[in-house]
Coordinates of N, CA and C in Angstrom, one line a residue:
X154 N -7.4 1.4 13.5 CA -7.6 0.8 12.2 C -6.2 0.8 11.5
X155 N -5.9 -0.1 10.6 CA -4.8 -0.4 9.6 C -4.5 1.2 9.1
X156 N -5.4 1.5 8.9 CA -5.8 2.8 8.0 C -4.9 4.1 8.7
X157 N -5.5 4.3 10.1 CA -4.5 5.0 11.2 C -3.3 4.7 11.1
X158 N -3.2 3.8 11.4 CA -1.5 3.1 11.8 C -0.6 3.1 10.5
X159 N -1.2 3.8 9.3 CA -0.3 3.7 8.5 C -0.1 5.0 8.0
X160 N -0.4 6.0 8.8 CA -0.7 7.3 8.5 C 1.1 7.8 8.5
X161 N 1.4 8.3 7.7 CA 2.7 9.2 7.9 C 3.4 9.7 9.1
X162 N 2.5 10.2 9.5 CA 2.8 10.6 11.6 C 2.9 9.9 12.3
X163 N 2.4 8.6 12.3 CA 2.9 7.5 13.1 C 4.1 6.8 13.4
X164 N 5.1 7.7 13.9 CA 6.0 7.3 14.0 C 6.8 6.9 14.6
X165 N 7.4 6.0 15.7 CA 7.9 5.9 16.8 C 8.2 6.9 17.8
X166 N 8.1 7.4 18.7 CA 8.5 9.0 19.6 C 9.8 8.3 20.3
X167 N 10.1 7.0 20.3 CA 11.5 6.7 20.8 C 12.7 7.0 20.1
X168 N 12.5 7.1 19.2 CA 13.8 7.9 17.8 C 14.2 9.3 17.9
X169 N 15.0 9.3 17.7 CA 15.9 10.8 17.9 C 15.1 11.7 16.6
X170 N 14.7 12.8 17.4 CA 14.4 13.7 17.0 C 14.3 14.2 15.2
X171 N 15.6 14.1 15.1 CA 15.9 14.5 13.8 C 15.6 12.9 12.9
X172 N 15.6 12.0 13.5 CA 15.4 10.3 12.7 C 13.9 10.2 12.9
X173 N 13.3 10.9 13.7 CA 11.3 11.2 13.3 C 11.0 11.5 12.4
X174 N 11.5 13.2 12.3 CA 11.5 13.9 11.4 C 11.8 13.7 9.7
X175 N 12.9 12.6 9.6 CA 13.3 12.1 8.2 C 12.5 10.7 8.0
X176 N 12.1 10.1 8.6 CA 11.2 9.2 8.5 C 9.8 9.4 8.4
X177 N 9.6 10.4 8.9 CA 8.0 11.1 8.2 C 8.5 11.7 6.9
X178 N 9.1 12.3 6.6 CA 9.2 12.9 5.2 C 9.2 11.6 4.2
X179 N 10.3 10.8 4.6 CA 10.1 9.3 3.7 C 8.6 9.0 3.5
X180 N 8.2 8.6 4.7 CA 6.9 7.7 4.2 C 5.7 9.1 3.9
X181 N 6.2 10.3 4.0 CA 5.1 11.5 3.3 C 5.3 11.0 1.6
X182 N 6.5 11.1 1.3 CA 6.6 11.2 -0.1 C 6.2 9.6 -1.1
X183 N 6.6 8.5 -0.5 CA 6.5 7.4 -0.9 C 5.3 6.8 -1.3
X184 N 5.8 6.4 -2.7 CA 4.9 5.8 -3.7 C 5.2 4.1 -4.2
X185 N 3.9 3.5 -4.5 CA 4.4 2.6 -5.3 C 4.7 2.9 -6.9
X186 N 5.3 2.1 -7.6 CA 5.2 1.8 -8.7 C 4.7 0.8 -10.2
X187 N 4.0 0.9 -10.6 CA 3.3 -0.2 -10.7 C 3.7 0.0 -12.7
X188 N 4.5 -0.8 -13.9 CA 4.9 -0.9 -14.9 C 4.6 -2.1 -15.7
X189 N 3.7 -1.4 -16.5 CA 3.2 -2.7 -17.2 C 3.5 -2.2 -18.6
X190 N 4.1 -3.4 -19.7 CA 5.1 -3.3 -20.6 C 3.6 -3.7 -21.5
X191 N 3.2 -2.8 -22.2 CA 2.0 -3.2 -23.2 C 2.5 -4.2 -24.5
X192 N 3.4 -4.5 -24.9 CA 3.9 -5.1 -25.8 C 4.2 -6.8 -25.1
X193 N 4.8 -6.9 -24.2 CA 4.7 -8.5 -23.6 C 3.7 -8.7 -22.6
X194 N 3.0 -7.6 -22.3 CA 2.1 -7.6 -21.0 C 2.4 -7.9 -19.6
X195 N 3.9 -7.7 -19.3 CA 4.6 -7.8 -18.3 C 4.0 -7.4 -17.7
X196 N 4.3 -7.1 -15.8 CA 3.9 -6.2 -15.0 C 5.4 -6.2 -13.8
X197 N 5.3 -5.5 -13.6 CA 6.5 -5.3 -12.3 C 6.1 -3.9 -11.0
X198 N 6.9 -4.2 -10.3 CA 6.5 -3.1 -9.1 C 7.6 -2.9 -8.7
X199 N 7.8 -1.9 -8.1 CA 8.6 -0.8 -7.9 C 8.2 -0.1 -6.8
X200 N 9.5 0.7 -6.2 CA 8.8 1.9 -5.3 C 9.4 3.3 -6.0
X201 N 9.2 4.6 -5.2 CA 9.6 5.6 -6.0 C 9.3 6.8 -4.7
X202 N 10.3 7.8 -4.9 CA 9.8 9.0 -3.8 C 9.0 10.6 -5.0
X203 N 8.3 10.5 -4.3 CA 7.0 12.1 -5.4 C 8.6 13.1 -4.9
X204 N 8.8 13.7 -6.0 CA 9.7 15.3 -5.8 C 9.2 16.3 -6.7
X205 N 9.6 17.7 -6.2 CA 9.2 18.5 -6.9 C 10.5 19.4 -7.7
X206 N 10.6 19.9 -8.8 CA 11.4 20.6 -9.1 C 11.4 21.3 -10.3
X207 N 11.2 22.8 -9.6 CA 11.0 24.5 -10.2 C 9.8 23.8 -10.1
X208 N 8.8 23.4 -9.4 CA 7.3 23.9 -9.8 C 6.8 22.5 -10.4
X209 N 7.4 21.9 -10.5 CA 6.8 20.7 -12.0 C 7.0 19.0 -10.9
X210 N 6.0 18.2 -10.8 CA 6.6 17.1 -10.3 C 6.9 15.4 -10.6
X211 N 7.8 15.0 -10.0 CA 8.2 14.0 -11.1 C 8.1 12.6 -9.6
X212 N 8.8 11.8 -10.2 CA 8.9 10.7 -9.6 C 10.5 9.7 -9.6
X213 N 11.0 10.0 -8.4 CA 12.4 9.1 -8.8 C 12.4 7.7 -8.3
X214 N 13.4 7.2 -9.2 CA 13.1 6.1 -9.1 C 14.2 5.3 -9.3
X215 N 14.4 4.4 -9.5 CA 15.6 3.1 -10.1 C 15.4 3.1 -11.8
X216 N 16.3 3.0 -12.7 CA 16.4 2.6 -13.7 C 16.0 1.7 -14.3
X217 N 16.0 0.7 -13.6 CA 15.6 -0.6 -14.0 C 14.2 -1.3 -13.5
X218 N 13.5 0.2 -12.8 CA 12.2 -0.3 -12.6 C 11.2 0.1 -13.7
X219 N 12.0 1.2 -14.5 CA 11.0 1.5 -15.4 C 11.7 1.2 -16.6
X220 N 10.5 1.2 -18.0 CA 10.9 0.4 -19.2 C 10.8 2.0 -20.0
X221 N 11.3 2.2 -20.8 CA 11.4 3.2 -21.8 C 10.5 3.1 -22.9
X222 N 10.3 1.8 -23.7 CA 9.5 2.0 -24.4 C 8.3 0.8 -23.9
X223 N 6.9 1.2 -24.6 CA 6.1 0.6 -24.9 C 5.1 -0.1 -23.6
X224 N 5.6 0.9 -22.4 CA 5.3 1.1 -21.0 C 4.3 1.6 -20.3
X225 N 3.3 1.4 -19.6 CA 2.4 2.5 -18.7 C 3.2 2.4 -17.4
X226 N 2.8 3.5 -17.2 CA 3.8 3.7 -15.3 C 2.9 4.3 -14.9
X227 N 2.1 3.1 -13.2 CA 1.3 4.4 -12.7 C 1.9 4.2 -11.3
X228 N 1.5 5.9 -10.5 CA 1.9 5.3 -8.9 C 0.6 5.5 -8.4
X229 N 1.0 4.1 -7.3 CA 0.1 3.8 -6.4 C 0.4 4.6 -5.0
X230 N -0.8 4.7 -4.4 CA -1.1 4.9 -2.9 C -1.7 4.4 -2.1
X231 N -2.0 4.2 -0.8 CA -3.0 3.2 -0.2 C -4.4 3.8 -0.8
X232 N -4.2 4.9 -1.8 CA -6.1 5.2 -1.5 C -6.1 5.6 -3.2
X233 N -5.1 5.4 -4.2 CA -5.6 6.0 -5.6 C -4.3 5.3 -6.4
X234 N -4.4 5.2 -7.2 CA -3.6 5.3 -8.3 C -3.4 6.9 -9.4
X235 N -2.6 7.0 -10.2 CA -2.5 8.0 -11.0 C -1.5 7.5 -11.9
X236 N -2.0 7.9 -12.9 CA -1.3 7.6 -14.1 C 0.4 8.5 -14.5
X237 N 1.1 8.3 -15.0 CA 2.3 9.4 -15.1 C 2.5 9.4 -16.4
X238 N 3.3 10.3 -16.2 CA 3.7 10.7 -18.0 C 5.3 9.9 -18.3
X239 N 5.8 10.4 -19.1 CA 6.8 10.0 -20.0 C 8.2 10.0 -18.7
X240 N 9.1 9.4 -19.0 CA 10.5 8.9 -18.4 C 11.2 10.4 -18.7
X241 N 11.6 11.5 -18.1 CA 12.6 12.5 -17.8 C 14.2 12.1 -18.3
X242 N 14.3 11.4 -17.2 CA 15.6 10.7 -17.1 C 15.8 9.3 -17.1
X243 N 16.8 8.5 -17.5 CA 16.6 7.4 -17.6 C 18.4 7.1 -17.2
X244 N 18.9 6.5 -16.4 CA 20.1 6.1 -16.4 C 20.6 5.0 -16.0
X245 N 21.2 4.2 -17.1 CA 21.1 2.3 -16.5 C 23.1 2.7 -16.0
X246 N 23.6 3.7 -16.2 CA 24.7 3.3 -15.3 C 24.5 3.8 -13.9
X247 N 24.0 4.8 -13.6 CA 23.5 5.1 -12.2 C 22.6 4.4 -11.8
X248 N 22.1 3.8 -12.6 CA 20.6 2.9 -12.1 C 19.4 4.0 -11.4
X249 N 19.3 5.3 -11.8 CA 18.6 6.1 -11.5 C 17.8 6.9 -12.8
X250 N 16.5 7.2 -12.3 CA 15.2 7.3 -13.5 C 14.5 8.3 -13.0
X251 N 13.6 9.4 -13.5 CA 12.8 10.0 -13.2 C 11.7 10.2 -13.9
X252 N 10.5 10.4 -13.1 CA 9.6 10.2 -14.4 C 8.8 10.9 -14.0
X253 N 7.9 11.4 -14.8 CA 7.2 12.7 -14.9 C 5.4 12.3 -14.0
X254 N 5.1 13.2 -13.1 CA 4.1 12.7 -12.2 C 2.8 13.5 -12.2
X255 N 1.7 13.7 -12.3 CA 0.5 14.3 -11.7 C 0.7 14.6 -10.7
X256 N -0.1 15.6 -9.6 CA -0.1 15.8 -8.7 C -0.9 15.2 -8.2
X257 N -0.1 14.5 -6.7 CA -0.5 13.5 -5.9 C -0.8 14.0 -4.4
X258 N -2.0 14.4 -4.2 CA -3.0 15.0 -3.3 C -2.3 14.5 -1.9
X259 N -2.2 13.7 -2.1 CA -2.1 12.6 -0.5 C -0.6 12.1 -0.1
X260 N 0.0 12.8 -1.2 CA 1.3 12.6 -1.2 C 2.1 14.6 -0.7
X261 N 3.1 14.2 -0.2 CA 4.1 15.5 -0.1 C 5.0 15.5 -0.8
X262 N 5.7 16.5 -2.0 CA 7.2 16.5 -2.9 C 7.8 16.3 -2.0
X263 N 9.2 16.3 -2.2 CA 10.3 16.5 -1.9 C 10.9 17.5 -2.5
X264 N 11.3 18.8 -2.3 CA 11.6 19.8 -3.0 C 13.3 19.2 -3.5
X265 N 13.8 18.6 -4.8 CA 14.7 18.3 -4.7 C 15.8 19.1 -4.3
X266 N 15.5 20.4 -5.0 CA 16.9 21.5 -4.7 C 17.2 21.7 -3.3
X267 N 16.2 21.9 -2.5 CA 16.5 21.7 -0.6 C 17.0 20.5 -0.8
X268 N 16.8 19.2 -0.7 CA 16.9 18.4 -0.1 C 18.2 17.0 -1.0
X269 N 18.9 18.1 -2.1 CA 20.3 17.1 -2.2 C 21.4 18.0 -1.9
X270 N 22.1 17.0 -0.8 CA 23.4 17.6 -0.4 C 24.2 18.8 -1.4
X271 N 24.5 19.9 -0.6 CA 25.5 20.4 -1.7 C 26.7 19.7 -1.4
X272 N 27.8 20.3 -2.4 CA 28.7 19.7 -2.2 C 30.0 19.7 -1.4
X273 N 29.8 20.3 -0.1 CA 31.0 20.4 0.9 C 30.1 20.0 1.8
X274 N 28.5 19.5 1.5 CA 27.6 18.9 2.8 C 27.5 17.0 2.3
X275 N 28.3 16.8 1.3 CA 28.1 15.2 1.2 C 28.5 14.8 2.0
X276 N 30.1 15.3 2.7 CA 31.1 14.6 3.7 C 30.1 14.3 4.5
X277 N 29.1 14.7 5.5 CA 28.5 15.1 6.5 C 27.4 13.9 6.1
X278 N 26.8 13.7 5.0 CA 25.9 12.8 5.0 C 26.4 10.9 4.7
X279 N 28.0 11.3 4.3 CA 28.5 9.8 4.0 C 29.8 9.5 5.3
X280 N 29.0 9.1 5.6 CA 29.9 9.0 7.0 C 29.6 7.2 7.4
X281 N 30.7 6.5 7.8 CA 30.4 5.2 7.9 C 29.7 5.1 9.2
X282 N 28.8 4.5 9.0 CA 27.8 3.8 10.5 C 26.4 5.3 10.5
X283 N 26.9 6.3 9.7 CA 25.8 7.3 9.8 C 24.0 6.8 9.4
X284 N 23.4 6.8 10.1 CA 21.7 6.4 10.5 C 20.9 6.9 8.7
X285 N 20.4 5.7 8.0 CA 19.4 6.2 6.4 C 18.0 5.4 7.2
X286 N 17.6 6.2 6.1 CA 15.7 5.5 6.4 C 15.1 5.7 4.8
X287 N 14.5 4.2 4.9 CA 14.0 4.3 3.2 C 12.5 3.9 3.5
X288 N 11.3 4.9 2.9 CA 9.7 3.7 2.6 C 9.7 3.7 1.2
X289 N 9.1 2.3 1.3 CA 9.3 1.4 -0.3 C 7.9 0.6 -0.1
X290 N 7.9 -0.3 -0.8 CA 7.2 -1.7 -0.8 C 8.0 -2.9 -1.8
X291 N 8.6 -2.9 -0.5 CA 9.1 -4.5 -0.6 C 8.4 -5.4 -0.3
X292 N 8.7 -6.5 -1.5 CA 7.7 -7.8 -1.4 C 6.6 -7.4 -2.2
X293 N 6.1 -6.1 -2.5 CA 5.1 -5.7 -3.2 C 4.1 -5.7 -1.9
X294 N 4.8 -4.7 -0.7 CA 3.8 -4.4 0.0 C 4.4 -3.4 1.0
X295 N 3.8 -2.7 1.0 CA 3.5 -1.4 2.2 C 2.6 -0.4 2.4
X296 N 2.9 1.0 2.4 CA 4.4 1.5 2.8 C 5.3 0.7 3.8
X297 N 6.4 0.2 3.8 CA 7.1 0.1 4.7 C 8.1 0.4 5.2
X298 N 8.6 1.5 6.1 CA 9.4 2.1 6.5 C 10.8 1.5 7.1
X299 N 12.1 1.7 6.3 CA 13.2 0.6 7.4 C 14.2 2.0 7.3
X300 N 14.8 1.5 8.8 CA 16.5 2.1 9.2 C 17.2 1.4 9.1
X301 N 18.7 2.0 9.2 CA 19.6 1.1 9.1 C 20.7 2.3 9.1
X302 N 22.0 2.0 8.9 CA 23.8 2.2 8.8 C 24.0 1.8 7.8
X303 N 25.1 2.7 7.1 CA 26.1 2.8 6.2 C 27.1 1.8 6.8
X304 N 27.4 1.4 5.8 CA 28.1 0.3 6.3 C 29.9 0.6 5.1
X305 N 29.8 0.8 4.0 CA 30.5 1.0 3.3 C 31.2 1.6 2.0
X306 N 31.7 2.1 1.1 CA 31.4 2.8 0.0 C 32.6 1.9 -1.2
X307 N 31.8 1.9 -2.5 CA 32.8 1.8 -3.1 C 32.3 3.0 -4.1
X308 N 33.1 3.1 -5.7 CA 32.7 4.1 -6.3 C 31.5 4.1 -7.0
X309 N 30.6 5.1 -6.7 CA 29.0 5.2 -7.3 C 28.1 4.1 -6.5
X310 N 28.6 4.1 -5.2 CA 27.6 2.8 -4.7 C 28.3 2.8 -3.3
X311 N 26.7 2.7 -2.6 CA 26.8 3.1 -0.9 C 26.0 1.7 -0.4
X312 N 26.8 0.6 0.7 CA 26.6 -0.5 1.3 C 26.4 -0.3 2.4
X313 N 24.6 -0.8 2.5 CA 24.0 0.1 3.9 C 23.0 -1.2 4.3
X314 N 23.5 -1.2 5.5 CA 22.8 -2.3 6.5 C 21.4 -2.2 7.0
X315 N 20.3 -2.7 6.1 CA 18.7 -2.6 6.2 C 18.4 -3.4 5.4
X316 N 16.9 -3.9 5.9 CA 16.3 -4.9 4.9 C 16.1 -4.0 3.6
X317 N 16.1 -5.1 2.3 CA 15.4 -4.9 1.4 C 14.8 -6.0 0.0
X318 N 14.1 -6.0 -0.6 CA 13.8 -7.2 -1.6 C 12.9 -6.7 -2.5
X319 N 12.8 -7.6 -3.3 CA 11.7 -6.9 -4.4 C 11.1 -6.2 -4.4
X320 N 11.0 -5.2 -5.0 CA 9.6 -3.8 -5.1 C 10.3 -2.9 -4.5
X321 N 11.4 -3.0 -3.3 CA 12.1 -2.3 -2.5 C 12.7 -1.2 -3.8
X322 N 13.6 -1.5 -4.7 CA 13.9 -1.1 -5.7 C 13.3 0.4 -5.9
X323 N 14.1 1.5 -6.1 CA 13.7 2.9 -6.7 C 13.5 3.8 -5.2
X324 N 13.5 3.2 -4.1 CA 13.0 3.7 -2.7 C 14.0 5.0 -2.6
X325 N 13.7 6.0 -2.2 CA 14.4 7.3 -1.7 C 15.2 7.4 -0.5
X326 N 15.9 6.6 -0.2 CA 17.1 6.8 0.9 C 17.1 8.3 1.4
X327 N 17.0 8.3 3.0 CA 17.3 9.7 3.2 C 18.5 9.2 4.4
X328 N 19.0 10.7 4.4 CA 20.0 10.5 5.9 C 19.5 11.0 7.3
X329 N 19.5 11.3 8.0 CA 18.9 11.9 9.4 C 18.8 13.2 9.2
X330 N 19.6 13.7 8.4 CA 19.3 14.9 8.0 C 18.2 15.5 7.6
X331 N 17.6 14.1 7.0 CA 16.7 14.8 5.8 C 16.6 14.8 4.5
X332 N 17.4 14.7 4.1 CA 18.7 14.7 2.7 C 18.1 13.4 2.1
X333 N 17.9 13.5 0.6 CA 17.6 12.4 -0.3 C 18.8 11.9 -0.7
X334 N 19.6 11.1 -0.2 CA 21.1 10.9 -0.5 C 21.3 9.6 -1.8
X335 N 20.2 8.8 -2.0 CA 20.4 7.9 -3.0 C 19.1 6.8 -3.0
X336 N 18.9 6.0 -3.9 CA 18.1 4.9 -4.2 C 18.3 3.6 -3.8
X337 N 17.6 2.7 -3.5 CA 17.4 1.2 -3.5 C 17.8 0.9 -5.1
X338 N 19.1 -0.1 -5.1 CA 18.9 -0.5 -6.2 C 19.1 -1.8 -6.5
X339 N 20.0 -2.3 -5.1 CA 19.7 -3.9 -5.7 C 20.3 -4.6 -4.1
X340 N 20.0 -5.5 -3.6 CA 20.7 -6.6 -2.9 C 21.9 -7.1 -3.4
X341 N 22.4 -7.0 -1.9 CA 24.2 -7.9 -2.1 C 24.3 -9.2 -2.8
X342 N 24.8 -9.8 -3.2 CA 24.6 -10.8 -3.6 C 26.1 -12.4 -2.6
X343 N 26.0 -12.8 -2.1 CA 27.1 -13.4 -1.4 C 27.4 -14.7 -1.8
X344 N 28.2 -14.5 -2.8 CA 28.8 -15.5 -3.4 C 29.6 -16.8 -3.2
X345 N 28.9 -18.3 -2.9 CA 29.5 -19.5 -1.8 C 29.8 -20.5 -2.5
X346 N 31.1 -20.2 -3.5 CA 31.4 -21.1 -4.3 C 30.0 -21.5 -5.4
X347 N 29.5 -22.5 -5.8 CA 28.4 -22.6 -7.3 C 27.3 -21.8 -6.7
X348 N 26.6 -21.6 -5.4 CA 25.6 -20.9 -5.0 C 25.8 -19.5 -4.9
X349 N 24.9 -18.9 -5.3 CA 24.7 -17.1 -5.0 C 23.3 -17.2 -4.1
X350 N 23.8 -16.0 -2.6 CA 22.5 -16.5 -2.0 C 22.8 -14.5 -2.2
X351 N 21.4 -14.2 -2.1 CA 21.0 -12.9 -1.8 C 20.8 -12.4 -0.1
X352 N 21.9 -11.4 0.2 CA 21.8 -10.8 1.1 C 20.6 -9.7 1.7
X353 N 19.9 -10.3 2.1 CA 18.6 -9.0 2.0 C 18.6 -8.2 3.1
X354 N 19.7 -8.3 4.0 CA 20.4 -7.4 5.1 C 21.9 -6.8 4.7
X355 N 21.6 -6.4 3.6 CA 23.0 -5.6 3.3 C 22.9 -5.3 1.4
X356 N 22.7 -3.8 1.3 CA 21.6 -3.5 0.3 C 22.4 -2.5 -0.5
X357 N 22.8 -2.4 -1.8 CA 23.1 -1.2 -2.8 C 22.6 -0.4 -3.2
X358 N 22.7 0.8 -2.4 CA 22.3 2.3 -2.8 C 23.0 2.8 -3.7
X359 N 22.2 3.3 -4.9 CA 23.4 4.2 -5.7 C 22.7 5.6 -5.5
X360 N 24.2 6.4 -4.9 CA 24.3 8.3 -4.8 C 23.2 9.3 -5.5
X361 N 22.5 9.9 -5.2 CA 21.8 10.8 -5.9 C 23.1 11.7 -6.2
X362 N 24.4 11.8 -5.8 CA 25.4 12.5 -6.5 C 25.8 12.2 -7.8
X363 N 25.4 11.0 -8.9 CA 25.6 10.5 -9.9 C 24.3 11.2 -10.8
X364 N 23.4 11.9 -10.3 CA 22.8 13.0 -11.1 C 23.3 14.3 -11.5
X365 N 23.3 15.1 -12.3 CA 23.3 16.1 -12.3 C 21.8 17.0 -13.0
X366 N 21.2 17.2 -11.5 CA 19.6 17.5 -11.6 C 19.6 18.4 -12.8
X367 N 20.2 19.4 -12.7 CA 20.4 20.9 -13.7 C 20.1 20.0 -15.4
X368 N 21.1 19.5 -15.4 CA 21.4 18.2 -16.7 C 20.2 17.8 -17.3
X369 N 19.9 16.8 -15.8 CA 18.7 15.7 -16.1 C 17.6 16.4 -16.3
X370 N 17.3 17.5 -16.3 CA 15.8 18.0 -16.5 C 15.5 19.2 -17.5
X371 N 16.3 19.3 -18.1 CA 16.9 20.3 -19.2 C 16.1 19.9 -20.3
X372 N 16.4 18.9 -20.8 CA 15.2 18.6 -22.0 C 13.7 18.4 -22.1
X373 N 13.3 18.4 -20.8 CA 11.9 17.8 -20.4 C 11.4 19.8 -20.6
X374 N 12.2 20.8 -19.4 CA 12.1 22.1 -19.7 C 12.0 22.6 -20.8
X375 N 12.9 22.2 -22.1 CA 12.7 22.6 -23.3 C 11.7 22.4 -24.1
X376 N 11.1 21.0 -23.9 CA 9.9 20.8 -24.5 C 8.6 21.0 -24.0
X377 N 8.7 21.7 -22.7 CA 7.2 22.7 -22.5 C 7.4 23.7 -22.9
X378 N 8.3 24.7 -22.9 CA 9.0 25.6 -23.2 C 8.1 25.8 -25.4
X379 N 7.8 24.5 -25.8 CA 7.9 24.7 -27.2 C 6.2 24.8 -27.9

């Protein structure tokens, strides 16, 4: 059944060992996002990875998939929805968001503290042509699991050779490692004189290094704390 085949463990056995391994954790943690703006009655979708951190769990995401004010944000699963709470973090220069989540039964965290590079292990995960794996729902459908290569860097932004397209946005990039290294945040754009066509094989990751988790979750701590 659909149902089987979409199960987390289903993973190709022809992939290197350690690229099974980070592709099940991807599609363990991966959620949709679903953002409906109550004031214009918009709706948009999104993807997001479930993490956990000190105990409490949130949802990351892209910046620009979630609205700050006047917003419901729920994540989807193939088998439930759940409602989330309030925006953590919000950052339209990193284009990275986090947002505060229920616990999602059918879903696995991502412990963030294991699983972001420290900092004499980034070298090791930003390596040109080095193997990422993202699940999302692009097109407004999945889970869908893609691989791909680093292809290039400039500053605060990693150019990595894999499909991506709408809804893809907010998706949790890992490296072979394991390692949550950065987000879906937008398609190349390739510029042909008056036309802009969208590259949807060559895709902008921005760094989970443009967080500073300690930072980003400090005020959310303070106000259970009260």
């Amino acid at each position: 059944t659909v149902e089987q085949l979409d199960t987390p463990e289903n993973v190709s056995d022809s992939l290197p060992i350690s690229l099974q391994k980070t592709a099940k954790k991807s599609r363990e943690s991966s959620v949709a996002l679903v953002n409906l703006n109550l004031i214009t009655g918009e709706v948009s979708f999104a993807s997001g990875t479930y993490i956990e951190y000190n105990g409490s769990f949130f949802i990351l995401t892209a910046a620009h998939a979630v609205q700050k004010d006047g917003s419901v944000i729920m994540a989807v699963t193939p088998n439930d929805q759940y409602p989330c709470g309030g925006i953590v973090y919000h950052s339209k220069g990193s284009d990275i968001a986090i947002v505060e989540s229920p616990d999602i039964p059918e879903r696995r965290a991502i412990n963030i503290n294991k699983s972001i590079p420290s900092y004499n292990k980034w070298k090791r995960s930003l390596q040109a042509l080095d193997r990422v794996v993202y699940t999302g729902y692009p097109n407004a459908t999945g889970p869908m699991t893609v691989h791909g290569h680093i292809m290039g860097f400039l500053e605060g932004v990693l150019y990595v050779n894999m499909y991506a397209w709408s809804g893809a946005s907010g998706s949790g990039v890992f490296d072979e490692h394991g390692n949550i290294i950065g987000i879906v945040s937008a398609l190349e754009v390739g510029d042909f004189g008056p036309v802009q066509i969208p590259l949807h094989s060559s895709i902008i990751v921005r760094p989970t290094y443009l967080v500073d988790w300690e930072q980003a979750f400090k005020d959310y701590y303070e106000k259970e704390e009260e």
